[in-house]
Amino acid sequence: MSDRSPEEHGSGAREGDGGASSPGAAGSISDEEWAKFVQDSARGIPDSAPKEPSARARMVTERLRQQEARGELPSGWRTGPSLRETQKRATRRRRLWAIVGLPVAAALAVVAMRPSLLPGDPFGAGEPEAAVSPLPAETVAPTAAPGAVDPRTPTLDRPFAGSPALRWADGAAGIVVPPATPVGTLSKAQVEKALQSSRKLLIDANLDPATLRGDRPRAALAAIEPRQKDLLALLNTGLSKPDEAHDPLSMFSRFDPRRLRLVGEVVKTRGRMTFTAGEHASVVVHADYTFVYPVTRVDGSAPAEVARTIVRRVLDLEFPDPRKYVATPGRLRVVRYDRDIGNSACDVHDGFLHPRFSTSGTTAEPTGAAPSGPTVDPYDRSRDLTGHGDEPCGVTSRT
């Protein structure tokens, strides 16, 4: 039996319990104090306190645990392929290079030594075309022949290989008309017309595809003064019934289409055009041009071979003042026409050029007489052709 009063018992119980009794146990704690106690307790619980995982989280965790037990762990979506997959790919790559690497390395070594084996010669080392630059236009008479070039053999793909003409202009682009100026009684416009008419004659006579195939060079014939009847009779007879006295090659370049065809569509051209005052109130156009023709046989000879014929022409074309001399307006008077032909059969007068090939074709080629004249370089544009037609057929030093 205790000596304490009921109040003393209640007070001691609260202290011994550490404050764990309910608020109803004693009326000494107010509602406001209890609310503050609950609020302070909740505020003191840290955010890192363990929480109960959700049902979905427990399911994913269990599935990953089972995959790991079977050795099927998936790769992380941020980290890329797993180490095992990376090793497998590296092994496959090493095996592939072991199979392919050696042949590729051998091929690269061969190409490095002979780049021309690649189709199209992408490195520009097999043929000179990729490395050369075109020559500037010829403005003065050369003083020497062009230097030696790499002695490559021409082919159907590269018909100008090994030729100085490789750097020459293509076709009509090489026939450049100088700026016109008044000459004597002729105006600038009249001189310009004379220059353009001379250019048209040169193109039709030496570059027109139809003319080269042996057709009649109508535009060139139409440009000549009709009062030059002897010259026109010589040319017209030579085109229909050629012989030694009537040779159309004196002004026109022609190949027999039954035997030969032009390789590609390019004829290389180099030369210059000038003009001066003539003796008969006229302007005289001086034209000096060399044309290089690559041709091959049409008889199916194998392997196909390319030969080049080089033709140089020097012409003086006069345009009189129609107010002072009787002349047909717009026509020219041929004062001079010299030629030099390299690599064509000697003493063959059928109206066609006949280049020599290193091998014989299936169809017999006209060979003509053996050359008896001096050895000349057909690319030498410094030589004077005056009186050259009286020289015997010579030997061509290069083509």
CSV table of C-alpha atoms in Angstrom, one decimal:
chain,number,residue,atom,x,y,z
A,1,MET,CA,0.0,0.0,0.0
A,2,SER,CA,1.4,3.3,-1.1
A,3,ASP,CA,1.7,6.5,1.0
A,4,ARG,CA,1.3,8.7,-2.1
A,5,SER,CA,-1.9,10.6,-3.2
A,6,PRO,CA,-3.6,9.9,-6.5
A,7,GLU,CA,-2.0,13.2,-8.0
A,8,GLU,CA,1.4,12.0,-7.1
A,9,HIS,CA,0.9,8.6,-8.8
A,10,GLY,CA,-0.2,10.3,-12.1
A,11,SER,CA,2.7,12.6,-12.2
A,12,GLY,CA,5.3,9.9,-11.6
A,13,ALA,CA,3.8,7.6,-14.3
A,14,ARG,CA,4.2,10.4,-17.0
A,15,GLU,CA,7.9,10.9,-16.1
A,16,GLY,CA,8.7,7.2,-16.0
A,17,ASP,CA,7.1,6.5,-19.4
A,18,GLY,CA,9.1,9.3,-21.1
A,19,GLY,CA,6.0,11.1,-22.2
A,20,ALA,CA,4.5,8.2,-24.0
A,21,SER,CA,1.1,8.3,-22.5
A,22,SER,CA,-2.0,9.5,-24.5
A,23,PRO,CA,-3.1,13.1,-24.3
A,24,GLY,CA,-6.2,12.0,-22.5
A,25,ALA,CA,-4.2,10.5,-19.7
A,26,ALA,CA,-3.9,13.9,-18.1
A,27,GLY,CA,-5.3,17.2,-18.8
A,28,SER,CA,-2.1,19.1,-18.3
A,29,ILE,CA,-1.1,19.1,-22.2
A,30,SER,CA,-3.2,21.4,-24.3
A,31,ASP,CA,-4.3,20.7,-27.9
A,32,GLU,CA,-2.0,23.4,-29.3
A,33,GLU,CA,1.0,21.8,-27.6
A,34,TRP,CA,0.2,18.4,-28.9
A,35,ALA,CA,-0.2,19.7,-32.5
A,36,LYS,CA,3.1,21.4,-32.3
A,37,PHE,CA,4.7,18.1,-31.0
A,38,VAL,CA,3.4,16.1,-34.0
A,39,GLN,CA,4.5,18.8,-36.5
A,40,ASP,CA,8.0,18.9,-35.0
A,41,SER,CA,8.3,15.1,-35.1
A,42,ALA,CA,7.2,14.9,-38.8
A,43,ARG,CA,9.7,17.7,-39.7
A,44,GLY,CA,12.6,15.7,-38.2
A,45,ILE,CA,12.1,12.6,-40.4
A,46,PRO,CA,14.9,12.6,-43.0
A,47,ASP,CA,14.1,12.2,-46.8
A,48,SER,CA,16.5,9.3,-47.0
A,49,ALA,CA,14.5,7.2,-44.7
A,50,PRO,CA,13.7,3.8,-46.1
A,51,LYS,CA,10.5,3.5,-48.0
A,52,GLU,CA,8.4,0.6,-49.0
A,53,PRO,CA,9.1,-0.3,-52.8
A,54,SER,CA,6.1,-0.4,-55.1
A,55,ALA,CA,4.8,-3.7,-56.6
A,56,ARG,CA,6.1,-2.8,-60.1
A,57,ALA,CA,9.6,-2.1,-58.7
A,58,ARG,CA,9.6,-5.4,-56.9
A,59,MET,CA,8.6,-7.2,-60.2
A,60,VAL,CA,11.4,-5.5,-62.3
A,61,THR,CA,13.9,-6.3,-59.6
A,62,GLU,CA,13.0,-10.0,-59.6
A,63,ARG,CA,13.1,-10.2,-63.4
A,64,LEU,CA,16.6,-8.7,-63.6
A,65,ARG,CA,17.8,-11.1,-60.8
A,66,GLN,CA,16.5,-14.1,-62.8
A,67,GLN,CA,18.2,-12.8,-66.1
A,68,GLU,CA,21.5,-12.3,-64.3
A,69,ALA,CA,21.3,-15.9,-62.9
A,70,ARG,CA,20.8,-17.1,-66.6
A,71,GLY,CA,23.7,-14.9,-67.9
A,72,GLU,CA,21.3,-12.7,-69.9
A,73,LEU,CA,21.8,-9.3,-68.4
A,74,PRO,CA,20.8,-6.6,-70.9
A,75,SER,CA,23.1,-3.7,-71.8
A,76,GLY,CA,22.4,-0.3,-70.3
A,77,TRP,CA,20.5,2.0,-72.6
A,78,ARG,CA,23.1,4.7,-72.0
A,79,THR,CA,26.2,2.7,-72.0
A,80,GLY,CA,26.0,1.0,-75.4
A,81,PRO,CA,26.8,-2.6,-76.2
A,82,SER,CA,27.9,-4.9,-73.5
A,83,LEU,CA,31.5,-5.9,-73.1
A,84,ARG,CA,30.7,-9.4,-74.4
A,85,GLU,CA,29.0,-8.1,-77.5
A,86,THR,CA,31.9,-5.7,-78.2
A,87,GLN,CA,34.4,-8.5,-78.0
A,88,LYS,CA,32.3,-10.6,-80.4
A,89,ARG,CA,32.3,-7.8,-83.0
A,90,ALA,CA,36.0,-7.1,-82.7
A,91,THR,CA,36.7,-10.8,-83.3
A,92,ARG,CA,34.5,-10.8,-86.4
A,93,ARG,CA,36.3,-7.7,-87.8
A,94,ARG,CA,39.7,-9.3,-87.2
A,95,ARG,CA,38.6,-12.4,-89.1
A,96,LEU,CA,37.2,-10.3,-92.0
A,97,TRP,CA,40.5,-8.3,-92.4
A,98,ALA,CA,42.4,-11.5,-92.3
A,99,ILE,CA,40.4,-12.7,-95.3
A,100,VAL,CA,40.2,-9.5,-97.3
A,101,GLY,CA,43.1,-7.4,-96.0
A,102,LEU,CA,46.0,-9.3,-97.8
A,103,PRO,CA,44.4,-9.2,-101.3
A,104,VAL,CA,43.5,-5.5,-100.9
A,105,ALA,CA,47.0,-4.6,-99.7
A,106,ALA,CA,48.5,-6.5,-102.7
A,107,ALA,CA,46.2,-4.7,-105.1
A,108,LEU,CA,47.1,-1.3,-103.6
A,109,ALA,CA,50.8,-2.1,-104.0
A,110,VAL,CA,50.4,-2.9,-107.7
A,111,VAL,CA,48.4,0.3,-108.3
A,112,ALA,CA,51.0,2.3,-106.5
A,113,MET,CA,53.6,1.0,-108.9
A,114,ARG,CA,51.4,1.2,-112.0
A,115,PRO,CA,48.5,3.7,-111.6
A,116,SER,CA,47.6,3.5,-115.3
A,117,LEU,CA,46.1,0.1,-114.6
A,118,LEU,CA,43.1,1.8,-113.0
A,119,PRO,CA,40.3,2.6,-115.6
A,120,GLY,CA,40.1,6.3,-116.3
A,121,ASP,CA,43.5,6.9,-114.7
A,122,PRO,CA,42.1,8.7,-111.6
A,123,PHE,CA,45.5,9.8,-110.3
A,124,GLY,CA,46.6,11.3,-113.5
A,125,ALA,CA,49.8,9.4,-113.5
A,126,GLY,CA,49.2,6.9,-116.3
A,127,GLU,CA,48.7,9.4,-119.1
A,128,PRO,CA,49.8,13.0,-119.5
A,129,GLU,CA,46.3,14.5,-120.3
A,130,ALA,CA,45.5,14.9,-116.6
A,131,ALA,CA,48.7,16.8,-115.9
A,132,VAL,CA,49.1,19.1,-118.9
A,133,SER,CA,47.7,22.6,-119.3
A,134,PRO,CA,46.7,24.1,-122.7
A,135,LEU,CA,49.2,26.3,-124.4
A,136,PRO,CA,48.4,30.0,-124.7
A,137,ALA,CA,47.4,31.2,-128.2
A,138,GLU,CA,50.2,31.6,-130.7
A,139,THR,CA,50.7,35.3,-131.4
A,140,VAL,CA,54.1,35.3,-133.1
A,141,ALA,CA,56.0,33.0,-135.4
A,142,PRO,CA,57.8,30.2,-133.4
A,143,THR,CA,61.5,30.1,-133.7
A,144,ALA,CA,62.0,26.4,-133.1
A,145,ALA,CA,60.2,23.1,-133.1
A,146,PRO,CA,58.3,22.1,-129.9
A,147,GLY,CA,60.4,20.1,-127.4
A,148,ALA,CA,60.3,16.3,-127.0
A,149,VAL,CA,57.4,14.8,-125.1
A,150,ASP,CA,56.9,11.5,-123.3
A,151,PRO,CA,56.9,9.0,-126.1
A,152,ARG,CA,53.7,7.3,-125.3
A,153,THR,CA,51.7,5.2,-127.8
A,154,PRO,CA,48.4,6.8,-128.9
A,155,THR,CA,45.2,4.8,-128.1
A,156,LEU,CA,41.5,5.1,-128.9
A,157,ASP,CA,41.0,6.7,-125.5
A,158,ARG,CA,44.1,8.9,-125.7
A,159,PRO,CA,44.7,9.6,-129.4
A,160,PHE,CA,47.1,12.5,-128.7
A,161,ALA,CA,49.3,10.7,-126.2
A,162,GLY,CA,53.0,11.3,-126.9
A,163,SER,CA,52.3,14.3,-129.2
A,164,PRO,CA,53.1,18.0,-128.7
A,165,ALA,CA,49.5,18.6,-130.0
A,166,LEU,CA,48.2,17.3,-126.7
A,167,ARG,CA,48.4,20.9,-125.4
A,168,TRP,CA,47.0,22.5,-128.5
A,169,ALA,CA,43.5,23.8,-128.9
A,170,ASP,CA,40.6,21.7,-129.9
A,171,GLY,CA,39.3,22.2,-133.5
A,172,ALA,CA,37.9,25.6,-134.3
A,173,ALA,CA,38.8,27.0,-130.9
A,174,GLY,CA,42.4,27.2,-132.2
A,175,ILE,CA,41.5,29.5,-135.0
A,176,VAL,CA,41.4,32.9,-133.3
A,177,VAL,CA,40.5,36.0,-135.3
A,178,PRO,CA,42.5,39.1,-134.3
A,179,PRO,CA,40.8,42.4,-133.5
A,180,ALA,CA,39.9,44.2,-136.7
A,181,THR,CA,41.1,47.7,-137.5
A,182,PRO,CA,40.5,49.8,-140.6
A,183,VAL,CA,43.0,49.1,-143.5
A,184,GLY,CA,43.5,51.6,-146.3
A,185,THR,CA,40.1,52.4,-147.8
A,186,LEU,CA,38.4,49.5,-146.0
A,187,SER,CA,36.5,50.1,-142.8
A,188,LYS,CA,36.8,48.1,-139.6
A,189,ALA,CA,33.6,46.3,-140.4
A,190,GLN,CA,34.9,45.3,-143.8
A,191,VAL,CA,38.1,44.0,-142.3
A,192,GLU,CA,36.2,42.1,-139.7
A,193,LYS,CA,34.1,40.5,-142.5
A,194,ALA,CA,37.3,39.4,-144.3
A,195,LEU,CA,38.7,37.8,-141.1
A,196,GLN,CA,35.5,35.9,-140.4
A,197,SER,CA,35.2,34.7,-144.0
A,198,SER,CA,38.8,33.4,-143.8
A,199,ARG,CA,38.0,31.6,-140.6
A,200,LYS,CA,35.0,29.9,-142.1
A,201,LEU,CA,37.0,28.7,-145.1
A,202,LEU,CA,39.7,27.2,-142.8
A,203,ILE,CA,37.1,25.4,-140.7
A,204,ASP,CA,35.2,23.9,-143.6
A,205,ALA,CA,38.3,22.9,-145.4
A,206,ASN,CA,40.2,21.3,-142.5
A,207,LEU,CA,37.8,20.6,-139.6
A,208,ASP,CA,34.3,20.0,-140.8
A,209,PRO,CA,33.4,16.3,-140.2
A,210,ALA,CA,31.8,15.9,-143.6
A,211,THR,CA,34.9,17.3,-145.4
A,212,LEU,CA,37.1,14.9,-143.4
A,213,ARG,CA,34.9,12.0,-144.5
A,214,GLY,CA,35.5,12.9,-148.1
A,215,ASP,CA,32.4,14.9,-148.8
A,216,ARG,CA,32.4,18.1,-150.9
A,217,PRO,CA,33.5,21.1,-148.9
A,218,ARG,CA,30.7,23.4,-150.2
A,219,ALA,CA,31.2,26.3,-147.8
A,220,ALA,CA,34.9,26.6,-148.6
A,221,LEU,CA,34.3,26.5,-152.3
A,222,ALA,CA,31.5,29.0,-152.0
A,223,ALA,CA,33.9,31.4,-150.2
A,224,ILE,CA,36.3,31.7,-153.1
A,225,GLU,CA,36.0,34.4,-155.7
A,226,PRO,CA,34.1,32.8,-158.7
A,227,ARG,CA,36.4,34.8,-161.1
A,228,GLN,CA,39.3,32.5,-160.0
A,229,LYS,CA,38.1,30.0,-162.5
A,230,ASP,CA,41.4,28.1,-162.9
A,231,LEU,CA,41.7,27.4,-159.2
A,232,LEU,CA,38.0,26.4,-158.9
A,233,ALA,CA,38.4,24.1,-161.9
A,234,LEU,CA,41.5,22.4,-160.3
A,235,LEU,CA,39.7,21.9,-157.0
A,236,ASN,CA,36.5,20.6,-158.5
A,237,THR,CA,38.3,18.2,-160.8
A,238,GLY,CA,40.4,17.0,-157.9
A,239,LEU,CA,37.2,16.3,-155.9
A,240,SER,CA,35.6,14.2,-158.6
A,241,LYS,CA,38.6,12.7,-160.5
A,242,PRO,CA,41.7,13.3,-158.5
A,243,ASP,CA,45.2,12.8,-160.0
A,244,GLU,CA,48.7,14.2,-159.6
A,245,ALA,CA,47.8,17.4,-161.4
A,246,HIS,CA,44.4,17.8,-159.7
A,247,ASP,CA,44.9,17.2,-156.0
A,248,PRO,CA,42.2,18.3,-153.6
A,249,LEU,CA,44.6,17.8,-150.7
A,250,SER,CA,46.3,21.1,-151.8
A,251,MET,CA,43.5,22.9,-149.9
A,252,PHE,CA,41.3,20.2,-148.2
A,253,SER,CA,42.0,17.5,-145.6
A,254,ARG,CA,40.2,14.2,-146.5
A,255,PHE,CA,40.3,10.6,-145.5
A,256,ASP,CA,38.7,7.6,-147.3
A,257,PRO,CA,35.7,6.6,-145.1
A,258,ARG,CA,35.9,3.0,-146.5
A,259,ARG,CA,39.3,2.6,-144.8
A,260,LEU,CA,39.7,5.1,-142.0
A,261,ARG,CA,37.7,7.0,-139.4
A,262,LEU,CA,38.6,9.8,-137.1
A,263,VAL,CA,39.3,8.8,-133.5
A,264,GLY,CA,36.9,10.8,-131.3
A,265,GLU,CA,35.6,14.2,-132.3
A,266,VAL,CA,38.7,16.4,-131.7
A,267,VAL,CA,41.3,17.6,-134.3
A,268,LYS,CA,44.1,19.5,-132.6
A,269,THR,CA,44.8,23.0,-134.0
A,270,ARG,CA,47.6,25.5,-133.6
A,271,GLY,CA,48.4,28.6,-135.5
A,272,ARG,CA,47.7,32.3,-135.9
A,273,MET,CA,46.0,34.8,-138.2
A,274,THR,CA,47.2,38.2,-139.1
A,275,PHE,CA,46.2,40.9,-141.7
A,276,THR,CA,47.9,43.7,-143.6
A,277,ALA,CA,47.2,46.1,-146.4
A,278,GLY,CA,47.4,44.6,-149.9
A,279,GLU,CA,48.6,46.2,-153.2
A,280,HIS,CA,45.1,46.5,-154.7
A,281,ALA,CA,43.2,48.6,-152.2
A,282,SER,CA,42.7,45.4,-150.3
A,283,VAL,CA,43.3,43.7,-147.0
A,284,VAL,CA,45.3,40.4,-147.1
A,285,VAL,CA,44.6,37.9,-144.4
A,286,HIS,CA,47.6,35.6,-143.6
A,287,ALA,CA,46.7,32.3,-142.1
A,288,ASP,CA,49.3,29.7,-140.8
A,289,TYR,CA,47.8,26.7,-139.1
A,290,THR,CA,48.7,23.1,-138.3
A,291,PHE,CA,46.1,20.4,-137.9
A,292,VAL,CA,46.7,17.0,-136.2
A,293,TYR,CA,44.3,14.2,-137.2
A,294,PRO,CA,44.2,10.9,-135.2
A,295,VAL,CA,42.6,8.0,-137.2
A,296,THR,CA,42.1,4.3,-137.0
A,297,ARG,CA,41.2,1.6,-139.5
A,298,VAL,CA,37.6,0.5,-140.0
A,299,ASP,CA,38.4,-3.0,-141.2
A,300,GLY,CA,38.2,-4.5,-137.7
A,301,SER,CA,41.9,-5.0,-137.3
A,302,ALA,CA,42.8,-6.1,-133.7
A,303,PRO,CA,44.2,-4.7,-131.7
A,304,ALA,CA,42.9,-1.3,-132.8
A,305,GLU,CA,45.8,1.0,-133.7
A,306,VAL,CA,45.9,4.8,-133.9
A,307,ALA,CA,47.9,6.8,-136.4
A,308,ARG,CA,48.2,10.6,-136.7
A,309,THR,CA,48.6,12.7,-139.8
A,310,ILE,CA,49.8,16.3,-139.4
A,311,VAL,CA,48.9,18.9,-142.0
A,312,ARG,CA,50.2,22.4,-142.0
A,313,ARG,CA,48.6,25.0,-144.3
A,314,VAL,CA,49.8,28.6,-145.1
A,315,LEU,CA,47.3,30.7,-147.0
A,316,ASP,CA,47.1,34.4,-148.1
A,317,LEU,CA,43.5,35.5,-148.8
A,318,GLU,CA,42.9,38.9,-150.4
A,319,PHE,CA,39.7,41.0,-150.1
A,320,PRO,CA,39.8,44.0,-152.5
A,321,ASP,CA,37.8,47.1,-152.0
A,322,PRO,CA,34.7,46.5,-154.2
A,323,ARG,CA,34.5,50.2,-154.9
A,324,LYS,CA,37.9,50.3,-156.6
A,325,TYR,CA,38.2,46.8,-158.1
A,326,VAL,CA,35.8,44.4,-159.7
A,327,ALA,CA,35.1,41.8,-157.1
A,328,THR,CA,32.2,39.6,-155.8
A,329,PRO,CA,31.1,41.0,-152.5
A,330,GLY,CA,31.9,38.7,-149.6
A,331,ARG,CA,34.2,36.5,-151.6
A,332,LEU,CA,37.9,36.0,-151.1
A,333,ARG,CA,40.7,35.7,-153.6
A,334,VAL,CA,43.3,33.0,-152.9
A,335,VAL,CA,46.7,34.4,-153.4
A,336,ARG,CA,48.8,31.6,-151.8
A,337,TYR,CA,48.2,28.1,-150.6
A,338,ASP,CA,51.1,26.0,-149.4
A,339,ARG,CA,50.9,22.8,-147.5
A,340,ASP,CA,53.2,20.4,-145.6
A,341,ILE,CA,51.8,16.9,-144.8
A,342,GLY,CA,53.4,14.6,-142.3
A,343,ASN,CA,52.7,10.8,-142.3
A,344,SER,CA,50.8,10.2,-145.5
A,345,ALA,CA,51.7,7.8,-148.3
A,346,CYS,CA,53.9,9.3,-151.0
A,347,ASP,CA,52.8,9.6,-154.6
A,348,VAL,CA,49.3,8.3,-154.0
A,349,HIS,CA,46.9,10.6,-155.8
A,350,ASP,CA,43.4,9.4,-155.0
A,351,GLY,CA,42.4,12.6,-153.2
A,352,PHE,CA,42.8,11.1,-149.7
A,353,LEU,CA,45.3,11.2,-146.9
A,354,HIS,CA,46.9,7.8,-146.1
A,355,PRO,CA,48.7,7.6,-142.8
A,356,ARG,CA,51.1,4.8,-142.1
A,357,PHE,CA,50.4,2.3,-139.3
A,358,SER,CA,53.0,0.3,-137.6
A,359,THR,CA,51.1,-3.0,-138.4
A,360,SER,CA,49.2,-4.1,-141.5
A,361,GLY,CA,45.5,-4.2,-141.5
A,362,THR,CA,43.2,-6.8,-143.0
A,363,THR,CA,42.6,-4.5,-145.9
A,364,ALA,CA,45.7,-3.5,-148.0
A,365,GLU,CA,46.7,0.1,-147.5
A,366,PRO,CA,48.1,2.3,-150.2
A,367,THR,CA,51.8,2.6,-149.4
A,368,GLY,CA,53.1,4.6,-152.4
A,369,ALA,CA,56.7,5.2,-153.1
A,370,ALA,CA,59.4,5.2,-150.5
A,371,PRO,CA,60.2,8.7,-149.0
A,372,SER,CA,63.2,10.2,-150.8
A,373,GLY,CA,63.2,13.7,-149.3
A,374,PRO,CA,64.8,15.0,-146.0
A,375,THR,CA,63.6,14.1,-142.6
A,376,VAL,CA,61.4,16.8,-141.2
A,377,ASP,CA,59.5,17.4,-138.0
A,378,PRO,CA,55.8,18.0,-138.9
A,379,TYR,CA,55.3,19.8,-135.6
A,380,ASP,CA,58.0,22.4,-136.4
A,381,ARG,CA,56.0,25.5,-137.2
A,382,SER,CA,59.2,27.7,-137.5
A,383,ARG,CA,60.0,26.3,-141.0
A,384,ASP,CA,59.3,28.4,-144.1
A,385,LEU,CA,57.0,26.6,-146.5
A,386,THR,CA,57.7,28.8,-149.5
A,387,GLY,CA,58.5,26.5,-152.4
A,388,HIS,CA,58.0,23.5,-150.2
A,389,GLY,CA,55.7,21.9,-152.8
A,390,ASP,CA,58.6,21.3,-155.1
A,391,GLU,CA,60.5,19.2,-152.6
A,392,PRO,CA,60.2,15.3,-152.8
A,393,CYS,CA,58.2,13.4,-150.2
A,394,GLY,CA,60.3,13.3,-147.0
A,395,VAL,CA,60.5,11.2,-143.9
A,396,THR,CA,58.5,12.3,-140.9
A,397,SER,CA,60.6,12.3,-137.7
A,398,ARG,CA,57.6,11.9,-135.3
A,399,THR,CA,53.8,11.8,-135.4
